[in-house]
Tab-separated table of C-alpha atoms in Angstrom:
chain	number	residue	atom	x	y	z
A	1	MET	CA	-32.850	7.294	-16.848
A	2	ALA	CA	-33.548	6.487	-20.491
A	3	GLY	CA	-36.381	4.163	-19.576
A	4	LYS	CA	-38.264	6.889	-17.753
A	5	ALA	CA	-37.348	9.954	-19.778
A	6	ARG	CA	-40.777	10.330	-21.346
A	7	THR	CA	-42.308	11.058	-17.969
A	8	LEU	CA	-39.535	13.219	-16.599
A	9	ARG	CA	-40.477	16.581	-18.038
A	10	GLY	CA	-40.654	18.721	-14.956
A	11	VAL	CA	-37.885	17.046	-12.988
A	12	GLY	CA	-35.416	19.494	-11.494
A	13	ILE	CA	-31.723	18.597	-11.426
A	14	GLU	CA	-29.966	20.568	-8.710
A	15	LEU	CA	-26.429	21.519	-9.669
A	16	LEU	CA	-24.831	22.500	-6.385
A	17	PRO	CA	-22.040	25.081	-6.110
A	18	ILE	CA	-18.473	24.429	-7.161
A	19	MET	CA	-16.535	27.571	-6.271
A	20	THR	CA	-13.509	28.874	-8.141
A	21	THR	CA	-10.966	31.547	-7.214
A	22	THR	CA	-10.015	32.473	-10.757
A	23	ASN	CA	-11.742	32.914	-14.091
A	24	SER	CA	-8.737	32.184	-16.307
A	25	HIS	CA	-8.138	28.509	-15.584
A	26	VAL	CA	-9.754	25.231	-16.533
A	27	ILE	CA	-12.446	24.165	-14.044
A	28	THR	CA	-12.952	20.506	-13.221
A	29	CYS	CA	-16.548	19.786	-12.287
A	30	LYS	CA	-19.250	17.134	-12.584
A	31	GLY	CA	-21.709	16.589	-15.412
A	32	ILE	CA	-24.035	13.948	-16.839
A	33	VAL	CA	-22.649	12.296	-19.974
A	34	SER	CA	-23.942	10.022	-22.712
A	35	TRP	CA	-21.219	7.772	-24.130
A	36	GLY	CA	-23.302	6.236	-26.907
A	37	LYS	CA	-26.691	5.046	-28.067
A	38	GLY	CA	-28.255	2.676	-25.583
A	39	GLU	CA	-25.570	3.218	-22.955
A	40	PRO	CA	-26.529	4.419	-19.468
A	41	LEU	CA	-25.902	8.032	-18.603
A	42	LYS	CA	-22.957	8.552	-16.250
A	43	VAL	CA	-21.798	11.300	-13.920
A	44	GLU	CA	-18.278	12.207	-15.005
A	45	GLU	CA	-15.605	14.726	-14.091
A	46	ILE	CA	-15.443	17.264	-16.909
A	47	GLN	CA	-12.811	19.873	-17.670
A	48	VAL	CA	-14.381	23.186	-18.727
A	49	GLU	CA	-12.082	25.740	-20.356
A	50	PRO	CA	-12.293	29.503	-19.766
A	51	PRO	CA	-14.425	31.477	-22.219
A	52	LYS	CA	-12.985	32.946	-25.385
A	53	SER	CA	-14.056	36.134	-27.153
A	54	ASN	CA	-17.826	36.750	-26.934
A	55	GLU	CA	-18.258	33.710	-24.699
A	56	VAL	CA	-19.479	33.347	-21.128
A	57	ARG	CA	-18.742	30.650	-18.570
A	58	VAL	CA	-21.842	29.958	-16.493
A	59	LYS	CA	-22.115	28.167	-13.167
A	60	MET	CA	-25.310	26.160	-13.461
A	61	LEU	CA	-27.691	26.208	-10.507
A	62	TYR	CA	-30.680	24.248	-11.741
A	63	ALA	CA	-31.594	22.238	-14.836
A	64	SER	CA	-34.753	20.586	-16.091
A	65	VAL	CA	-35.313	17.484	-18.196
A	66	CYS	CA	-36.672	17.475	-21.737
A	67	ARG	CA	-37.544	14.547	-23.967
A	68	THR	CA	-35.134	15.968	-26.528
A	69	ASP	CA	-32.353	15.038	-24.119
A	70	LEU	CA	-33.251	11.381	-24.651
A	71	LEU	CA	-32.922	11.881	-28.409
A	72	PHE	CA	-29.476	13.447	-27.998
A	73	ALA	CA	-28.422	10.586	-25.709
A	74	ASN	CA	-29.337	8.178	-28.503
A	75	GLY	CA	-27.419	10.033	-31.201
A	76	PHE	CA	-30.154	12.117	-32.830
A	77	PRO	CA	-29.690	14.043	-35.047
A	78	ILE	CA	-25.876	13.639	-35.021
A	79	PRO	CA	-24.148	10.804	-33.112
A	80	ALA	CA	-21.504	12.942	-31.392
A	81	PHE	CA	-20.151	11.258	-28.248
A	82	PRO	CA	-19.317	11.699	-25.447
A	83	ARG	CA	-22.099	14.247	-25.149
A	84	VAL	CA	-22.563	16.326	-22.009
A	85	MET	CA	-26.298	16.399	-21.622
A	86	GLY	CA	-28.962	19.037	-21.013
A	87	HIS	CA	-30.237	22.146	-22.759
A	88	GLU	CA	-32.642	23.653	-20.204
A	89	GLY	CA	-31.493	25.407	-17.077
A	90	VAL	CA	-30.530	28.525	-15.171
A	91	GLY	CA	-27.211	29.688	-13.767
A	92	VAL	CA	-25.019	32.648	-12.913
A	93	VAL	CA	-22.217	34.284	-14.880
A	94	GLU	CA	-18.870	33.046	-13.540
A	95	SER	CA	-16.591	34.760	-16.085
A	96	PHE	CA	-16.600	36.075	-19.638
A	97	GLY	CA	-14.288	36.747	-22.525
A	98	GLU	CA	-13.500	39.853	-24.536
A	99	GLY	CA	-16.369	41.528	-26.352
A	100	VAL	CA	-19.067	40.545	-23.865
A	101	THR	CA	-21.231	43.489	-22.837
A	102	GLY	CA	-24.323	43.855	-20.692
A	103	LEU	CA	-23.346	41.089	-18.268
A	104	ARG	CA	-21.276	40.925	-15.104
A	105	GLU	CA	-20.204	38.170	-12.754
A	106	GLY	CA	-23.090	36.894	-10.649
A	107	ASP	CA	-25.875	37.822	-13.098
A	108	LEU	CA	-28.662	35.240	-13.292
A	109	VAL	CA	-29.009	33.921	-16.852
A	110	ILE	CA	-30.833	31.275	-18.823
A	111	PRO	CA	-29.352	29.665	-21.944
A	112	ALA	CA	-31.284	29.364	-25.186
A	113	TYR	CA	-30.510	27.318	-28.280
A	114	ILE	CA	-31.921	30.035	-30.551
A	115	ALA	CA	-29.893	33.235	-30.813
A	116	GLU	CA	-31.076	36.678	-31.827
A	117	CYS	CA	-28.487	39.114	-33.156
A	118	LYS	CA	-31.153	41.734	-34.049
A	119	THR	CA	-29.160	42.761	-37.132
A	120	CYS	CA	-29.404	39.949	-39.727
A	121	GLU	CA	-32.154	39.655	-42.322
A	122	THR	CA	-34.230	37.127	-40.399
A	123	CYS	CA	-33.844	38.771	-36.988
A	124	MET	CA	-35.098	41.996	-38.535
A	125	SER	CA	-38.164	40.253	-39.979
A	126	GLU	CA	-41.236	38.618	-38.441
A	127	LYS	CA	-41.055	35.579	-40.726
A	128	THR	CA	-38.769	33.364	-38.630
A	129	ASN	CA	-36.807	33.195	-35.393
A	130	LEU	CA	-33.774	31.457	-36.929
A	131	CYS	CA	-30.819	33.842	-36.751
A	132	LEU	CA	-28.448	33.755	-39.728
A	133	LYS	CA	-25.435	35.139	-37.873
A	134	TYR	CA	-25.669	32.683	-34.976
A	135	PRO	CA	-27.383	29.615	-36.440
A	136	LEU	CA	-29.004	26.704	-34.638
A	137	SER	CA	-26.335	24.059	-34.045
A	138	TYR	CA	-26.653	20.294	-33.697
A	139	ASN	CA	-22.977	19.320	-33.912
A	140	GLY	CA	-22.212	19.855	-30.222
A	141	LEU	CA	-19.435	22.392	-30.852
A	142	MET	CA	-18.945	26.119	-30.351
A	143	LEU	CA	-19.376	28.491	-33.292
A	144	ASP	CA	-15.650	28.228	-34.132
A	145	GLY	CA	-15.948	24.442	-34.532
A	146	SER	CA	-14.155	23.553	-31.300
A	147	SER	CA	-15.276	22.474	-27.815
A	148	ARG	CA	-14.648	24.018	-24.410
A	149	MET	CA	-15.168	20.689	-22.621
A	150	SER	CA	-13.184	17.484	-22.336
A	151	ILE	CA	-13.225	14.257	-20.332
A	152	ARG	CA	-9.840	12.732	-19.511
A	153	GLY	CA	-8.368	14.491	-22.516
A	154	GLN	CA	-11.142	13.488	-24.918
A	155	THR	CA	-13.242	16.163	-26.612
A	156	ALA	CA	-16.768	16.330	-25.189
A	157	TYR	CA	-19.784	17.601	-27.113
A	158	HIS	CA	-22.722	19.573	-25.803
A	159	ALA	CA	-26.404	19.576	-26.651
A	160	PHE	CA	-27.398	22.490	-28.907
A	161	SER	CA	-25.566	25.602	-27.678
A	162	CYS	CA	-24.932	24.410	-24.124
A	163	SER	CA	-24.816	21.497	-21.659
A	164	THR	CA	-26.955	22.413	-18.698
A	165	TRP	CA	-26.525	19.080	-16.883
A	166	CYS	CA	-23.005	20.165	-16.029
A	167	GLN	CA	-21.957	22.333	-13.108
A	168	TYR	CA	-20.234	24.729	-15.514
A	169	LEU	CA	-20.662	25.447	-19.208
A	170	VAL	CA	-19.327	27.848	-21.814
A	171	ILE	CA	-21.755	29.469	-24.220
A	172	ASN	CA	-21.716	32.284	-26.775
A	173	VAL	CA	-23.178	35.418	-25.194
A	174	ASN	CA	-25.790	35.722	-27.950
A	175	PHE	CA	-27.511	32.609	-26.591
A	176	LEU	CA	-27.919	34.001	-23.043
A	177	ILE	CA	-30.800	35.962	-21.534
A	178	LYS	CA	-30.318	37.884	-18.301
A	179	ILE	CA	-33.247	37.657	-15.866
A	180	ASP	CA	-34.337	39.017	-12.494
A	181	PRO	CA	-32.169	37.552	-9.695
A	182	LYS	CA	-35.299	37.018	-7.573
A	183	THR	CA	-36.740	34.508	-10.058
A	184	PRO	CA	-37.412	31.047	-8.557
A	185	LEU	CA	-34.816	28.715	-10.067
A	186	PRO	CA	-37.242	25.974	-11.189
A	187	ASP	CA	-39.381	28.557	-13.002
A	188	ALA	CA	-36.362	30.029	-14.767
A	189	SER	CA	-35.227	26.564	-15.820
A	190	PHE	CA	-38.513	25.818	-17.597
A	191	LEU	CA	-38.351	29.072	-19.568
A	192	SER	CA	-35.356	28.037	-21.680
A	193	CYS	CA	-37.215	25.346	-23.613
A	194	GLY	CA	-40.344	23.260	-22.922
A	195	PHE	CA	-43.101	25.518	-21.674
A	196	SER	CA	-41.925	28.472	-23.764
A	197	ILE	CA	-42.012	26.382	-26.946
A	198	GLY	CA	-45.667	25.466	-26.531
A	199	TYR	CA	-46.711	28.929	-25.446
A	200	GLY	CA	-44.778	30.507	-28.301
A	201	ALA	CA	-46.296	28.186	-30.897
A	202	THR	CA	-49.809	29.436	-30.101
A	203	TRP	CA	-48.670	33.042	-30.106
A	204	LYS	CA	-46.035	33.343	-32.831
A	205	GLU	CA	-46.682	30.401	-35.157
A	206	ALA	CA	-50.432	29.713	-35.167
A	207	MET	CA	-51.497	33.167	-33.968
A	208	VAL	CA	-54.489	31.644	-32.192
A	209	LYS	CA	-57.600	33.796	-32.568
A	210	ASN	CA	-60.201	34.718	-29.986
A	211	GLY	CA	-63.114	32.266	-29.903
A	212	SER	CA	-61.184	29.462	-31.625
A	213	SER	CA	-60.802	25.753	-30.840
A	214	VAL	CA	-57.544	23.919	-30.211
A	215	ALA	CA	-56.284	20.344	-29.816
A	216	VAL	CA	-52.981	19.681	-28.053
A	217	PHE	CA	-51.254	16.318	-28.525
A	218	GLY	CA	-49.059	15.380	-25.557
A	219	LEU	CA	-49.325	17.128	-22.191
A	220	GLY	CA	-45.715	17.461	-21.151
A	221	ALA	CA	-44.299	20.936	-20.559
A	222	VAL	CA	-44.570	21.806	-24.279
A	223	GLY	CA	-48.208	20.738	-24.426
A	224	LEU	CA	-49.095	22.517	-21.199
A	225	GLY	CA	-47.448	25.639	-22.599
A	226	ALA	CA	-49.609	25.320	-25.712
A	227	ILE	CA	-52.733	24.939	-23.571
A	228	LYS	CA	-51.890	28.039	-21.542
A	229	GLY	CA	-50.961	30.009	-24.650
A	230	ALA	CA	-54.143	29.047	-26.493
A	231	LYS	CA	-56.304	29.955	-23.514
A	232	SER	CA	-54.451	33.244	-23.011
A	233	HIS	CA	-55.087	34.169	-26.643
A	234	GLY	CA	-58.832	33.570	-26.462
A	235	ALA	CA	-59.421	29.937	-27.410
A	236	ILE	CA	-62.742	28.793	-25.941
A	237	LYS	CA	-62.312	25.046	-26.464
A	238	VAL	CA	-58.929	23.569	-25.619
A	239	ILE	CA	-58.724	19.788	-25.943
A	240	GLY	CA	-55.796	18.004	-24.320
A	241	ILE	CA	-54.789	14.543	-25.568
A	242	ASP	CA	-52.599	12.140	-23.586
A	243	ASN	CA	-52.646	8.455	-22.683
A	244	ASN	CA	-51.607	9.241	-19.104
A	245	PRO	CA	-54.785	9.918	-17.093
A	246	MET	CA	-52.814	11.872	-14.482
A	247	LYS	CA	-52.162	14.564	-17.100
A	248	ALA	CA	-55.836	15.569	-17.021
A	249	ALA	CA	-55.468	17.514	-13.776
A	250	LYS	CA	-52.343	19.309	-15.023
A	251	GLY	CA	-54.063	20.215	-18.269
A	252	ARG	CA	-57.040	21.718	-16.459
A	253	ALA	CA	-54.684	23.731	-14.221
A	254	PHE	CA	-53.386	25.469	-17.356
A	255	GLY	CA	-56.788	26.030	-18.987
A	256	MET	CA	-57.752	22.799	-20.758
A	257	THR	CA	-61.523	22.433	-21.241
A	258	ASP	CA	-61.689	18.794	-22.447
A	259	PHE	CA	-59.456	15.742	-22.049
A	260	ILE	CA	-59.052	12.736	-24.338
A	261	ASN	CA	-57.304	9.539	-23.294
A	262	PRO	CA	-57.022	7.574	-26.564
A	263	GLU	CA	-56.736	4.282	-24.683
A	264	GLU	CA	-60.266	4.681	-23.325
A	265	SER	CA	-61.955	4.497	-26.738
A	266	ASP	CA	-61.950	2.403	-29.898
A	267	LYS	CA	-62.344	5.551	-31.989
A	268	SER	CA	-59.411	7.377	-33.542
A	269	ILE	CA	-58.225	10.570	-31.876
A	270	ALA	CA	-59.459	12.591	-34.843
A	271	GLU	CA	-62.926	11.121	-34.413
A	272	LEU	CA	-62.908	11.878	-30.697
A	273	VAL	CA	-61.869	15.479	-31.367
A	274	LYS	CA	-64.664	15.862	-33.916
A	275	ASP	CA	-67.139	14.448	-31.411
A	276	LEU	CA	-66.251	17.400	-29.176
A	277	THR	CA	-66.539	19.965	-31.988
A	278	ALA	CA	-69.886	19.152	-33.607
A	279	GLY	CA	-68.140	17.028	-36.239
A	280	MET	CA	-66.094	19.930	-37.596
A	281	GLY	CA	-62.675	19.519	-35.977
A	282	VAL	CA	-60.595	22.231	-34.356
A	283	ASP	CA	-59.106	25.377	-35.796
A	284	TYR	CA	-55.596	24.506	-34.596
A	285	SER	CA	-53.719	21.346	-33.627
A	286	PHE	CA	-50.418	21.417	-31.742
A	287	GLU	CA	-48.495	18.144	-32.032
A	288	CYS	CA	-45.931	18.006	-29.227
A	289	THR	CA	-44.831	14.350	-29.253
A	290	GLY	CA	-43.374	13.591	-32.680
A	291	VAL	CA	-44.928	10.118	-32.604
A	292	PRO	CA	-45.533	9.499	-36.350
A	293	PRO	CA	-49.155	8.237	-36.200
A	294	LEU	CA	-50.131	11.217	-34.047
A	295	ILE	CA	-48.970	13.669	-36.696
A	296	ASN	CA	-51.598	12.381	-39.106
A	297	GLN	CA	-54.198	12.371	-36.328
A	298	ALA	CA	-53.338	16.009	-35.610
A	299	ILE	CA	-53.893	16.810	-39.282
A	300	GLN	CA	-57.219	14.968	-39.448
A	301	SER	CA	-58.388	16.630	-36.225
A	302	THR	CA	-58.521	20.092	-37.782
A	303	LYS	CA	-61.178	21.737	-39.924
A	304	LEU	CA	-61.257	21.179	-43.665
A	305	GLY	CA	-59.950	24.107	-45.684
A	306	THR	CA	-58.683	26.198	-42.777
A	307	GLY	CA	-57.097	23.899	-40.179
A	308	LYS	CA	-53.578	24.730	-39.015
A	309	ILE	CA	-51.242	22.113	-37.552
A	310	ILE	CA	-48.072	23.152	-35.726
A	311	GLN	CA	-45.516	20.350	-35.421
A	312	MET	CA	-43.073	20.695	-32.505
A	313	GLY	CA	-42.248	17.156	-31.407
A	314	VAL	CA	-39.777	14.826	-33.106
A	315	GLU	CA	-39.418	11.062	-32.756
A	316	GLU	CA	-37.912	10.066	-36.095
A	317	PRO	CA	-36.209	12.051	-38.891
A	318	ASN	CA	-38.599	10.710	-41.559
A	319	VAL	CA	-42.343	10.142	-41.216
A	320	ASN	CA	-45.197	9.247	-43.570
A	321	ILE	CA	-47.745	12.021	-44.002
A	322	ASN	CA	-51.218	11.428	-45.430
A	323	ILE	CA	-51.066	14.061	-48.148
A	324	ILE	CA	-54.821	13.951	-48.740
A	325	GLY	CA	-55.304	15.550	-45.342
A	326	LEU	CA	-53.296	18.556	-46.518
A	327	LEU	CA	-54.652	18.774	-50.062
A	328	VAL	CA	-58.047	19.714	-48.642
A	329	GLY	CA	-56.711	23.055	-47.497
A	330	ARG	CA	-55.077	22.379	-44.172
A	331	THR	CA	-51.623	23.802	-43.350
A	332	LEU	CA	-48.848	21.857	-41.604
A	333	LYS	CA	-46.023	23.978	-40.230
A	334	GLY	CA	-42.891	22.939	-38.401
A	335	SER	CA	-41.747	25.016	-35.463
A	336	ILE	CA	-38.437	25.398	-33.645
A	337	PHE	CA	-38.527	27.013	-30.202
A	338	GLY	CA	-42.180	27.879	-30.775
A	339	GLY	CA	-41.215	30.645	-33.215
A	340	LEU	CA	-39.910	32.713	-30.302
A	341	LYS	CA	-37.085	35.195	-30.646
A	342	ALA	CA	-35.083	34.603	-27.503
A	343	LYS	CA	-34.108	38.129	-26.510
A	344	THR	CA	-37.327	39.786	-27.677
A	345	ASP	CA	-40.023	37.282	-26.716
A	346	LEU	CA	-38.738	35.324	-23.707
A	347	PRO	CA	-38.781	38.446	-21.493
A	348	ILE	CA	-42.484	38.851	-22.322
A	349	ILE	CA	-43.235	35.307	-21.179
A	350	TYR	CA	-41.027	35.850	-18.158
A	351	SER	CA	-42.960	38.987	-17.169
A	352	LYS	CA	-46.211	36.994	-17.298
A	353	CYS	CA	-44.670	34.458	-14.939
A	354	LYS	CA	-43.449	37.202	-12.639
A	355	ASN	CA	-46.979	38.685	-12.539
A	356	ARG	CA	-48.404	35.197	-11.815
A	357	GLU	CA	-50.359	35.158	-15.076
A	358	ILE	CA	-48.445	31.917	-15.683
A	359	GLN	CA	-47.650	29.605	-12.793
A	360	LEU	CA	-44.685	27.506	-13.826
A	361	ASP	CA	-44.449	25.816	-10.427
A	362	GLU	CA	-47.245	23.529	-11.683
A	363	LEU	CA	-44.685	21.902	-13.995
A	364	LEU	CA	-42.354	20.680	-11.267
A	365	SER	CA	-42.798	17.025	-10.337
A	366	HIS	CA	-39.725	16.415	-8.144
A	367	GLU	CA	-36.107	17.390	-7.642
A	368	ILE	CA	-32.872	15.400	-7.457
A	369	LYS	CA	-29.206	16.216	-7.056
A	370	LEU	CA	-26.882	15.744	-10.019
A	371	GLU	CA	-25.017	12.886	-8.359
A	372	ASP	CA	-28.312	11.013	-7.873
A	373	VAL	CA	-29.005	10.728	-11.617
A	374	ASP	CA	-28.927	6.930	-11.336
A	375	SER	CA	-32.169	7.131	-9.341
A	376	PHE	CA	-34.121	8.320	-12.390
């Protein structure tokens, strides 16, 4: 799996039903686990505890694959093992603890790793989507510092707020979004991370203007979301950049106007972008890979004085930035979850999908069952 993870965005993992007759006992189910950096992922039997106060136990139906999962499997940013993998998916409410309102058993839900309490200082502002009351977590534990999962008596850690590559998970209710039960499962799975991040970055972070030009680095689900978002917000030139020639067709399906394969030219990417923009560069660059050299290319690809670069991908915790590229007036901004507020903004993206303004089925490459993970 690890050797192919970069090309697996869009794979659907089918998590078939495991039925339970009670909501107050530990459930034993299957999940995909990383035991350490460089070790192969394994399907293990996992014990999932019942939910505590303000928590929900979800039976997962479908999960998708994100490149971030590879980073977690290799111990980034915190080497917490064994880690039950996955942070994108869709499932149904199996049970819930005290204090949970607005949900009932059987509701279709998607997990998010960004919460929105709607009462703290940041949730009440438009400056950030990072909730203070329910903060972003990397340590693989619930908000009380404990885990609801174990493997043969050993504590198991999740990815962000959940572990979607498991047939059951427990999550704080503030990280769940209820959606229409008629939603196609693959579409719902993509909403909880990849596509939404890219789309949100054009909308909430860059605030792409009508008539503008855009360059998107990396055409996975995040990049395709950025292409669709830029086009939806009026960009007239949308340049997609990827060294996989098969991504050209996908990019055009979401609104890309020009495609650059860096391996087909001796010029730098920044030079190729400027060739397509009368030597000026683009108004906005969206860097979706985290590959260190591409970050500087994304900076150099934008216009002097006014260029905006939104950084979403991560490959390494520390990178070298050419500061001269920023001193000439460009702005580099990091983005988590595309700047989206989960409960406020995801339903807006969802409604566009429901109305077929966005066709998420274009993201799906193939499907496998959980027990067939070794075939990745």
